[in-house]
Coordinates of C-alpha atoms in Angstrom, one line a residue:
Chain A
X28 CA 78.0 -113.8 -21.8
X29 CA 79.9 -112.0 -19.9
X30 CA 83.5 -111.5 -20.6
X31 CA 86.7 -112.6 -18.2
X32 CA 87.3 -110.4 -15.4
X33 CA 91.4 -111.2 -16.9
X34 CA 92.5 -111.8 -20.5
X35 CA 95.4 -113.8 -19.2
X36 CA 96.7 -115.1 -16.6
X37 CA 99.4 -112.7 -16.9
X38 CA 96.9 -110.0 -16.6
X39 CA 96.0 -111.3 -13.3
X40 CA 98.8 -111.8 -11.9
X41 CA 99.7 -107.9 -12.7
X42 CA 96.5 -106.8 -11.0
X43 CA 98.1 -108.9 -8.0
X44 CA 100.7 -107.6 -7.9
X45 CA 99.4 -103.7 -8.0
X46 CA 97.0 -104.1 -5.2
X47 CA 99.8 -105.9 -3.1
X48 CA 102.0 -102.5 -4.0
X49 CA 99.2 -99.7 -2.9
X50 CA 97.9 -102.1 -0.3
X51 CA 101.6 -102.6 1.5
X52 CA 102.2 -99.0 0.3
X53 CA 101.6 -97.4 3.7
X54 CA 104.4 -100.2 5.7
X55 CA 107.1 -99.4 2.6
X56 CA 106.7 -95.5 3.1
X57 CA 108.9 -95.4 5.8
X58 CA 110.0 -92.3 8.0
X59 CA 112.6 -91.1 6.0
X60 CA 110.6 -91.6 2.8
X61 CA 107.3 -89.4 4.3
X62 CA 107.4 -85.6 3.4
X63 CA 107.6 -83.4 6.0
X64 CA 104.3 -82.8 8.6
X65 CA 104.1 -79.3 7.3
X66 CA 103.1 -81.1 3.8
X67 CA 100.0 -82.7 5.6
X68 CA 98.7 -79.1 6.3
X69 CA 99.7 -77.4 3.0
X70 CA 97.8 -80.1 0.8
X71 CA 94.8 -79.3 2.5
X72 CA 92.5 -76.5 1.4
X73 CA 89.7 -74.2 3.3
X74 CA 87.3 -77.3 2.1
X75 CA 88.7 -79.1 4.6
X76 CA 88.7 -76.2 7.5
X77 CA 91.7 -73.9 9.0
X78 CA 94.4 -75.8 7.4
X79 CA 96.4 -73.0 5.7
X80 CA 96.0 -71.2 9.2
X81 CA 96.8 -74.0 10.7
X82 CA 99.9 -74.6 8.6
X83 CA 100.9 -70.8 9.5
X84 CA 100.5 -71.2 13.7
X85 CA 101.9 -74.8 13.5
X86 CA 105.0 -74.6 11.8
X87 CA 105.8 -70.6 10.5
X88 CA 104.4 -68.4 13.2
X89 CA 106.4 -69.0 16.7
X90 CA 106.2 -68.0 20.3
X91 CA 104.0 -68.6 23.1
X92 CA 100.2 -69.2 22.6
X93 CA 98.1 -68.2 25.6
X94 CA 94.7 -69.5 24.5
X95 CA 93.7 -71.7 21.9
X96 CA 90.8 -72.7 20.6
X97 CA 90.5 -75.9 19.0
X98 CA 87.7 -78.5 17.9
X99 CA 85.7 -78.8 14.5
X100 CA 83.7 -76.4 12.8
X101 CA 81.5 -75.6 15.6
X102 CA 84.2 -74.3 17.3
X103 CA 85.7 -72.0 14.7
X104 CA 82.5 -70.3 14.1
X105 CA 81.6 -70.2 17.7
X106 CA 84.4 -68.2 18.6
X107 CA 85.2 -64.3 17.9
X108 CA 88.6 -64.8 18.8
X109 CA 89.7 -61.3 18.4
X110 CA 86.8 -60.1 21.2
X111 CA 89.1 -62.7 23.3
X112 CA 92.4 -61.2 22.2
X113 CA 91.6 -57.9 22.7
X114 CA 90.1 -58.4 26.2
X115 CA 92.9 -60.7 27.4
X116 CA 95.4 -58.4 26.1
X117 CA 93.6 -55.8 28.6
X118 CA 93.3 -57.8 31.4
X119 CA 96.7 -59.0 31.2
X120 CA 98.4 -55.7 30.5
X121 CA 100.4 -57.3 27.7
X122 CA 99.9 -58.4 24.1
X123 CA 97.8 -61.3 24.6
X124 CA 98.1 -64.5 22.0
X125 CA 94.5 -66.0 21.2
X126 CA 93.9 -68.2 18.3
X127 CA 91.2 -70.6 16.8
X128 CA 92.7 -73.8 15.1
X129 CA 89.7 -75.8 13.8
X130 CA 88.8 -78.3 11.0
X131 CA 85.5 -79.6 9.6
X132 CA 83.9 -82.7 11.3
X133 CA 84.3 -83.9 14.7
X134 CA 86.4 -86.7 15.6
X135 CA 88.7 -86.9 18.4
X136 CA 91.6 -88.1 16.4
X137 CA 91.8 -85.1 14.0
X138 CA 92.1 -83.1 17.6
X139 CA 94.6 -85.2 19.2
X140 CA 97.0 -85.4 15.9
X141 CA 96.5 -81.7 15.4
X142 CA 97.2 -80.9 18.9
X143 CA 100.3 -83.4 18.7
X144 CA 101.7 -81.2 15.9
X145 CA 101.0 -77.7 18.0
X146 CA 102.4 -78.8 20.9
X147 CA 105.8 -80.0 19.2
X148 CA 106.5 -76.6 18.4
X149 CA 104.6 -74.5 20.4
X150 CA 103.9 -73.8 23.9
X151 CA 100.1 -73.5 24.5
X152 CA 99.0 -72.0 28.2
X153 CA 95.3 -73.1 27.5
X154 CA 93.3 -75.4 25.2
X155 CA 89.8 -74.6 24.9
X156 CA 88.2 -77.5 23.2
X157 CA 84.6 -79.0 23.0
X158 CA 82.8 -82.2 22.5
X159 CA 84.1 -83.2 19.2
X160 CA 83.8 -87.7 19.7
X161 CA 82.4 -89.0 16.7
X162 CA 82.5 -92.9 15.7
X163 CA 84.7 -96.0 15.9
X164 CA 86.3 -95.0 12.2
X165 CA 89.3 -92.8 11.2
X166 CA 88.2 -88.9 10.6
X167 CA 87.8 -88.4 6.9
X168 CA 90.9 -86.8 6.9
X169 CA 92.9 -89.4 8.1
X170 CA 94.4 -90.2 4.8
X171 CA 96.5 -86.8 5.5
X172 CA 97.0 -86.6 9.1
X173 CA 97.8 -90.1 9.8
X174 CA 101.2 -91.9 8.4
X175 CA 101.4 -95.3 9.3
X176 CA 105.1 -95.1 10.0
X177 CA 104.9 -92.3 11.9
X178 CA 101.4 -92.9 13.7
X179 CA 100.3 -96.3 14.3
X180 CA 102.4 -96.8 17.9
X181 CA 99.3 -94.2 18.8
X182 CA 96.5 -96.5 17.8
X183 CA 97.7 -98.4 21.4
X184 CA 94.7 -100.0 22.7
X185 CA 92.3 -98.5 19.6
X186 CA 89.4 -101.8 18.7
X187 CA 90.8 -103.6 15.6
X188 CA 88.1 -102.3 13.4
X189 CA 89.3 -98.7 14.1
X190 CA 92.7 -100.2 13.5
X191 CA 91.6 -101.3 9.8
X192 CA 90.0 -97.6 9.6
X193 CA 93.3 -96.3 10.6
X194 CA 95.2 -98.7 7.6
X195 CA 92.6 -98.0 4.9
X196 CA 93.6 -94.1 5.2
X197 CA 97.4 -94.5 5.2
X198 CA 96.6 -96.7 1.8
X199 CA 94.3 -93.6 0.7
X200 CA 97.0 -90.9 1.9
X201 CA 99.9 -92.7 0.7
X202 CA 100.0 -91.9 -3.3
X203 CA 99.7 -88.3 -2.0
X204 CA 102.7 -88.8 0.3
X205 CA 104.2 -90.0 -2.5
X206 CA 103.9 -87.0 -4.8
X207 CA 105.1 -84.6 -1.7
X208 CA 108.7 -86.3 -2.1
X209 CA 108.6 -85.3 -5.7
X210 CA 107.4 -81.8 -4.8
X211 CA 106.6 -79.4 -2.7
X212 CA 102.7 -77.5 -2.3
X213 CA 102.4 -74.5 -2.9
X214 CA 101.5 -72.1 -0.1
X215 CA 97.7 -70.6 0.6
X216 CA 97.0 -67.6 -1.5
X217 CA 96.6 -64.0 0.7
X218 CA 92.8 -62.8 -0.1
X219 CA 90.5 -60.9 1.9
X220 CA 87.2 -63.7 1.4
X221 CA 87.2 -67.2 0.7
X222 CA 85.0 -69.7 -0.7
X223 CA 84.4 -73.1 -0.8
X224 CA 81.7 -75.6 -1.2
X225 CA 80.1 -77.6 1.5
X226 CA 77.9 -80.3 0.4
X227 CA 75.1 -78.1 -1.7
X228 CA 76.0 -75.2 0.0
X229 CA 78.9 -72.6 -1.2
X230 CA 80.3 -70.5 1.5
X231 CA 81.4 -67.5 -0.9
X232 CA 83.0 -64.4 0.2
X233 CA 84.1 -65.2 3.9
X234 CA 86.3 -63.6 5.8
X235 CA 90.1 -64.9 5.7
X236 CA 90.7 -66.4 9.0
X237 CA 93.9 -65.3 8.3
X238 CA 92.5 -61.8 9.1
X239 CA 90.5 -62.9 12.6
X240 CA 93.3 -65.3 14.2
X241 CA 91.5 -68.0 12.6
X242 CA 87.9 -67.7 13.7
X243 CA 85.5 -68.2 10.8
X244 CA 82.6 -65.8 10.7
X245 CA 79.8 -67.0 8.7
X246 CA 77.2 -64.3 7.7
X247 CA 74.7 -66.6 6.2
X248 CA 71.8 -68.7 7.8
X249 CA 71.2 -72.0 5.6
X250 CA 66.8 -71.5 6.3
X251 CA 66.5 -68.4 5.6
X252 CA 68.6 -64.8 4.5
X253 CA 71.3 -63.7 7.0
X254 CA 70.4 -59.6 8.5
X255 CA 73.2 -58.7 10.9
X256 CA 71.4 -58.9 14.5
X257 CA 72.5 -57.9 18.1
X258 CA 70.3 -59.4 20.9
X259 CA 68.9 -57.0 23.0
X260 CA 70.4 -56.1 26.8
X261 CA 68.2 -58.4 29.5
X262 CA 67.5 -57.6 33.0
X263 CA 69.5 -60.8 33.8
X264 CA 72.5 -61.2 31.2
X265 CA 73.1 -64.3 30.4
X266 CA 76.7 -65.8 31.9
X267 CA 78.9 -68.8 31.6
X268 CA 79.0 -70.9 34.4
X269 CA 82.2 -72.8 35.7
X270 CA 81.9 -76.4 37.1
X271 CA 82.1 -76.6 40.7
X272 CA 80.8 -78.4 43.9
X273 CA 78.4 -75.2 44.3
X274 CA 77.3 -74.8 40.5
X275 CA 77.2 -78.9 39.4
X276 CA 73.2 -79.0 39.8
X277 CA 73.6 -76.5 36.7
X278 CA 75.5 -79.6 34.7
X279 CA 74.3 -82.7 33.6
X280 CA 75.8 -85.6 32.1
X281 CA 74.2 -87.7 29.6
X282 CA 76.6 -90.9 30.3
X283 CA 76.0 -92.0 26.7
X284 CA 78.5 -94.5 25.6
X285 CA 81.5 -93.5 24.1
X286 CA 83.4 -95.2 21.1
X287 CA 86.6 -97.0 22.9
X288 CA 88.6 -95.2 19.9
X289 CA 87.5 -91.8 20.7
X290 CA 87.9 -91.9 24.6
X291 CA 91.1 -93.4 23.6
X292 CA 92.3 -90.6 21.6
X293 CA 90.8 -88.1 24.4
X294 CA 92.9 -90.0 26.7
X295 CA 96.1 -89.5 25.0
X296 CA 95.2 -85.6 24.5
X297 CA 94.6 -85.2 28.4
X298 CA 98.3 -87.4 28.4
X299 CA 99.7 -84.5 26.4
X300 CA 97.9 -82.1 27.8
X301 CA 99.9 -82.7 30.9
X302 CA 103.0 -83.6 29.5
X303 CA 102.8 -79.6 28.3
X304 CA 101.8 -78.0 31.6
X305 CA 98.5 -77.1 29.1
X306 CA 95.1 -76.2 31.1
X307 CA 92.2 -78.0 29.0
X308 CA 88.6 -76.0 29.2
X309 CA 86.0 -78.0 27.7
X310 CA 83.2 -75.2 26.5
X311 CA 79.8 -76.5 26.0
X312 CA 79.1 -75.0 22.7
X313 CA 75.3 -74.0 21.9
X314 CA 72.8 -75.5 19.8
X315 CA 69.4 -74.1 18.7
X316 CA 67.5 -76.7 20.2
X317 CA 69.1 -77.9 23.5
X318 CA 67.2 -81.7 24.9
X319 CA 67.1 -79.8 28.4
X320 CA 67.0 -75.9 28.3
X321 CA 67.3 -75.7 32.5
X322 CA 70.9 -77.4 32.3
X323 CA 74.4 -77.3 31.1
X324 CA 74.1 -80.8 29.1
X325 CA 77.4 -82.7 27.9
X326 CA 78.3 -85.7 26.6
X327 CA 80.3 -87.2 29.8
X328 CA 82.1 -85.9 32.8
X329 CA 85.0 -85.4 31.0
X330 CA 87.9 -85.5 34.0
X331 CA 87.0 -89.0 33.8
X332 CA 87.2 -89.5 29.9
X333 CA 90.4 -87.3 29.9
X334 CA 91.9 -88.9 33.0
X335 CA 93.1 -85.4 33.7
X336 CA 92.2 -81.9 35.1
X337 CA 89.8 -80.3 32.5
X338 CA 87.4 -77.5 33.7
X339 CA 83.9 -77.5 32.2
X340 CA 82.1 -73.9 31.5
X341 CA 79.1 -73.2 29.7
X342 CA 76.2 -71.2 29.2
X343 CA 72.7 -72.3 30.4
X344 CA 71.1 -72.8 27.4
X345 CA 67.4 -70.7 28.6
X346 CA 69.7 -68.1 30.0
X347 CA 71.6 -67.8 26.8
X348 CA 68.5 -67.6 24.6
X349 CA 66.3 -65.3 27.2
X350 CA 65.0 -62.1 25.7
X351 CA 64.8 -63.5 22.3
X352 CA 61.9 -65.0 20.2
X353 CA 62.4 -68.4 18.1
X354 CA 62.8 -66.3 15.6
X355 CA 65.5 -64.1 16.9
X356 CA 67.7 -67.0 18.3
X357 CA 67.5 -68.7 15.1
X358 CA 69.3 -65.6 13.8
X359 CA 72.6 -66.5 15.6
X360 CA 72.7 -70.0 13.8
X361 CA 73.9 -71.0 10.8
X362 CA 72.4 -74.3 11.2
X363 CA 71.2 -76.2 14.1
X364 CA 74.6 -76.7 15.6
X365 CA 77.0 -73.8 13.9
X366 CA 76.8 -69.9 15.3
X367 CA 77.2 -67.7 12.7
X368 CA 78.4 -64.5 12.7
X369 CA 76.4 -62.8 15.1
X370 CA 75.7 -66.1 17.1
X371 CA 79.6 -65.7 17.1
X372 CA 80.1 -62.2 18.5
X373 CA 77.4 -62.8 21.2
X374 CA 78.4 -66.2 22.5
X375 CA 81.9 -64.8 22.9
X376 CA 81.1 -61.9 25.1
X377 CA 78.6 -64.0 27.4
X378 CA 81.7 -66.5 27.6
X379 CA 84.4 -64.0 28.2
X380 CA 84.2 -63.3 31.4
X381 CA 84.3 -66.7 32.9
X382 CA 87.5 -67.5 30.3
X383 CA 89.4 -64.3 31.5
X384 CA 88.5 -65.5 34.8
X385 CA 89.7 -68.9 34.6
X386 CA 92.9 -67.9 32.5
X387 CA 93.9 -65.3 35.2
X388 CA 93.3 -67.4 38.2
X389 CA 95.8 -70.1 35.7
X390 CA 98.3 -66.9 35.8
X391 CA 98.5 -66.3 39.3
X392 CA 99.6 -70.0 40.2
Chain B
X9 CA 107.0 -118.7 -20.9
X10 CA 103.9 -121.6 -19.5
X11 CA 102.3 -120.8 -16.3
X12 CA 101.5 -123.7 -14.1
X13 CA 98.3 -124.7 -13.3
X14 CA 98.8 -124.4 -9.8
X15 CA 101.0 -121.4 -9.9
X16 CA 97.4 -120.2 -12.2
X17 CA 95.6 -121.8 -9.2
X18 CA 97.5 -119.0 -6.5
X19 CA 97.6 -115.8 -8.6
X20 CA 93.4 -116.0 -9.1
X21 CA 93.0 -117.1 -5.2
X22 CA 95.4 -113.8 -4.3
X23 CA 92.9 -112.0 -6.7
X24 CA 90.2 -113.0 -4.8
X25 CA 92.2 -112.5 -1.2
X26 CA 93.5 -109.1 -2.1
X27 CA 90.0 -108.0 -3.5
X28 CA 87.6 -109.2 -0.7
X29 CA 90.9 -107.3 2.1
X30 CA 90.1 -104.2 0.0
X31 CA 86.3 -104.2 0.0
X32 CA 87.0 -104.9 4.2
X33 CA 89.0 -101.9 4.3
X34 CA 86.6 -100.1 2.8
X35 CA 83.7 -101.2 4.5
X36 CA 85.0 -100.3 7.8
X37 CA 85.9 -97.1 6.8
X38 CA 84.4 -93.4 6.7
X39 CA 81.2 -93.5 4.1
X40 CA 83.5 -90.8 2.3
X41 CA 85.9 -92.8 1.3
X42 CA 82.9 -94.5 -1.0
X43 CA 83.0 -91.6 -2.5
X44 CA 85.1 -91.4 -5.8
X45 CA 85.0 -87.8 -6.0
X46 CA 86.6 -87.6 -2.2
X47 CA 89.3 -90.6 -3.1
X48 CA 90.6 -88.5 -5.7
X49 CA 91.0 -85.3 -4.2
X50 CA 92.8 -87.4 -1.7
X51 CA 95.1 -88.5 -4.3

């Protein structure tokens, strides 16, 4: 037979009474009970993504940022944002300010909370982001980012299932926030490499991104061993391509429906966007295998998701690939959606001239 | 101190309640946050 779930009553009634206390946890953790936001960042390690870098630009380093990069994964190893610096700097005769921000999965809250936290205490020129909606639940980081005191006036107009999503992290995060009032984390420890593990795979021995203003370069290839590989010069270099009335036939626009929680999120980051005076780019980020080679495919039109001015670049994906065998594009891939090192360092320098482009032309006005 | 019957009646029912609001919470919730070794890094 199986015994009582309860020896007692009593028993019961003190199980009650501790799910009502870490289930109401989130409402009695009130502002001036939470640790500060710089605690959110610090509890977080490299696991997780950028978070120690992103606890340096957010709240220690200050000044103007002209260009930042910002998304999930895909976008920190995507982006060789010292290429970027180093070329801005030139073109604006001046010490340019690039930097990657990034975190692992996609999920257009993570990006409007983390762009929130910039923006409070930094001015940005230019966000380059990309498409980073995922579903109708909280990112799985939630439980760090999000403080239901501070953060649930922003779930405005989020579907109640998100809503519950939302709640279930702040019970999750709130022991932690808990412990940051009793002390304080400790900061990220200087090294050259890091490591971490990713599902069954261990990323060992990767460059800080501490040392490459945040980008991640990944010199590995998850089918088959990483050799360092430069494609070679075409008689037609591949080059980004800027949405316009003359290029549009070079862009198309899937329509698929978005989650109402993360066009609701993307809405409020085009709200702050403009509340900043910060330009949004939206890069289309490559994947080995794109549904329709010919064209510049993404998710939406995103003006409309945004509900503000957001200019679309990309690369079109035969022109980015031409020159190079299966084989030899699969070398600029981690996997089928992450560049890796040298997928990095050439998608940058086909990119760079339309982002210099835009970012000047942003200067002059 | 004797606990009611009824008052017995309430505390089991809020077990039930608080229980089946928990497994909702969960259930509409990332799949990681099934995952014990996730919860607890959390914590």
């Amino acid at each position: 037979m199986t015994p009582p779930a309860f020896s007692s009553t009593r028993q019961a009634l003190g199980f009650v009474l501790l799910l009502l206390f870490l289930l109401l946890l989130p409402l009695l953790l009130q502002k001036p009970l939470l640790p500060p936001r710089a605690e959110i960042y610090s509890s977080l390690s490299w696991g997780a993504g950028s978070f120690p870098w992103l606890h340096d630009q957010i709240f220690e380093e200050k000044g103007d940022i002209d260009i930042a990069f910002m998304g999930s994964s895909r976008m920190g190893w995507g982006i060789d944002t010292s290429q970027v610096e180093e070329r801005l700097s030139q073109a604006l005769g001046r010490k340019a300010v690039v930097r990657s921000l990034w975190w692992n999965t996609p999920g257009c809250d993570a990006l409007y909370y983390i762009i929130q936290d910039l923006l409070r205490r930094r001015n940005v020129h230019c966000i380059v982001l990309h498409d980073c909606t995922s579903g109708h639940d909280a990112h799985p980081r939630a439980p760090y980012f999000f403080r239901w005191a501070e953060d649930s006036e922003e779930l405005d107009g989020v579907p109640l299932i998100s809503k519950i999503s939302f709640y279930t992290s702040a019970v999750l995060g709130a022991p932690r926030n808990l412990l940051g009032l009793l002390r304080t984390n400790l900061p990220a420890i200087p090294s050259p490499d890091i490591t971490w593990q990713g599902g069954s795979t261990v990323f060992s021995n990767i460059p800080n991104p501490f040392s490459r203003l945040g980008a991640c370069a990944v010199p590995m290839r998850i089918d088959a061993p990483f050799v360092e590989y430069t494609p070679p010069p075409t008689a037609h270099p591949a080059e980004p391509v800027i949405y316009s009335e003359a290029t549009k036939d070079q862009f198309r626009f899937d329509g698929t429906k978005f989650f109402a929680m993360q066009s609701s999120f993307l809405r409020k980051v085009g709200d702050l966007a403009r509340a900043h005076h910060t330009r949004l780019i939206c890069l289309h980020m490559p994947l080995v295998d794109e549904p329709n080679p010919s064209v510049i495919e993404e998710t939406a039109y995103w003006p409309d998701i945004f509900q503000t001015d957001v200019t679309i670049m990309g690369v079109i994906p035969s022109r980015f690939k031409d020159g190079m065998s299966d084989e030899d594009f699969r070398k600029l891939f981690f996997n089928f959606e992450h560049l890796n090192a040298n997928g990095q360092k050439y998608f940058t320098s086909v990119i760079l001239p339309g982002l210099l482009q835009l970012y000047e032309n942003q200067s002059k006005h | 101190m004797k606990i009611k019957a009824s008052t017995e009646v309430c505390i089991y029912f809020l077990v039930i309640i608080l229980s089946l609001a928990a497994i909702l919470m969960i259930l509409c919730s990332p799949e990681q946050f099934r995952d014990v070794k996730i919860v607890y890094q959390i914590f």
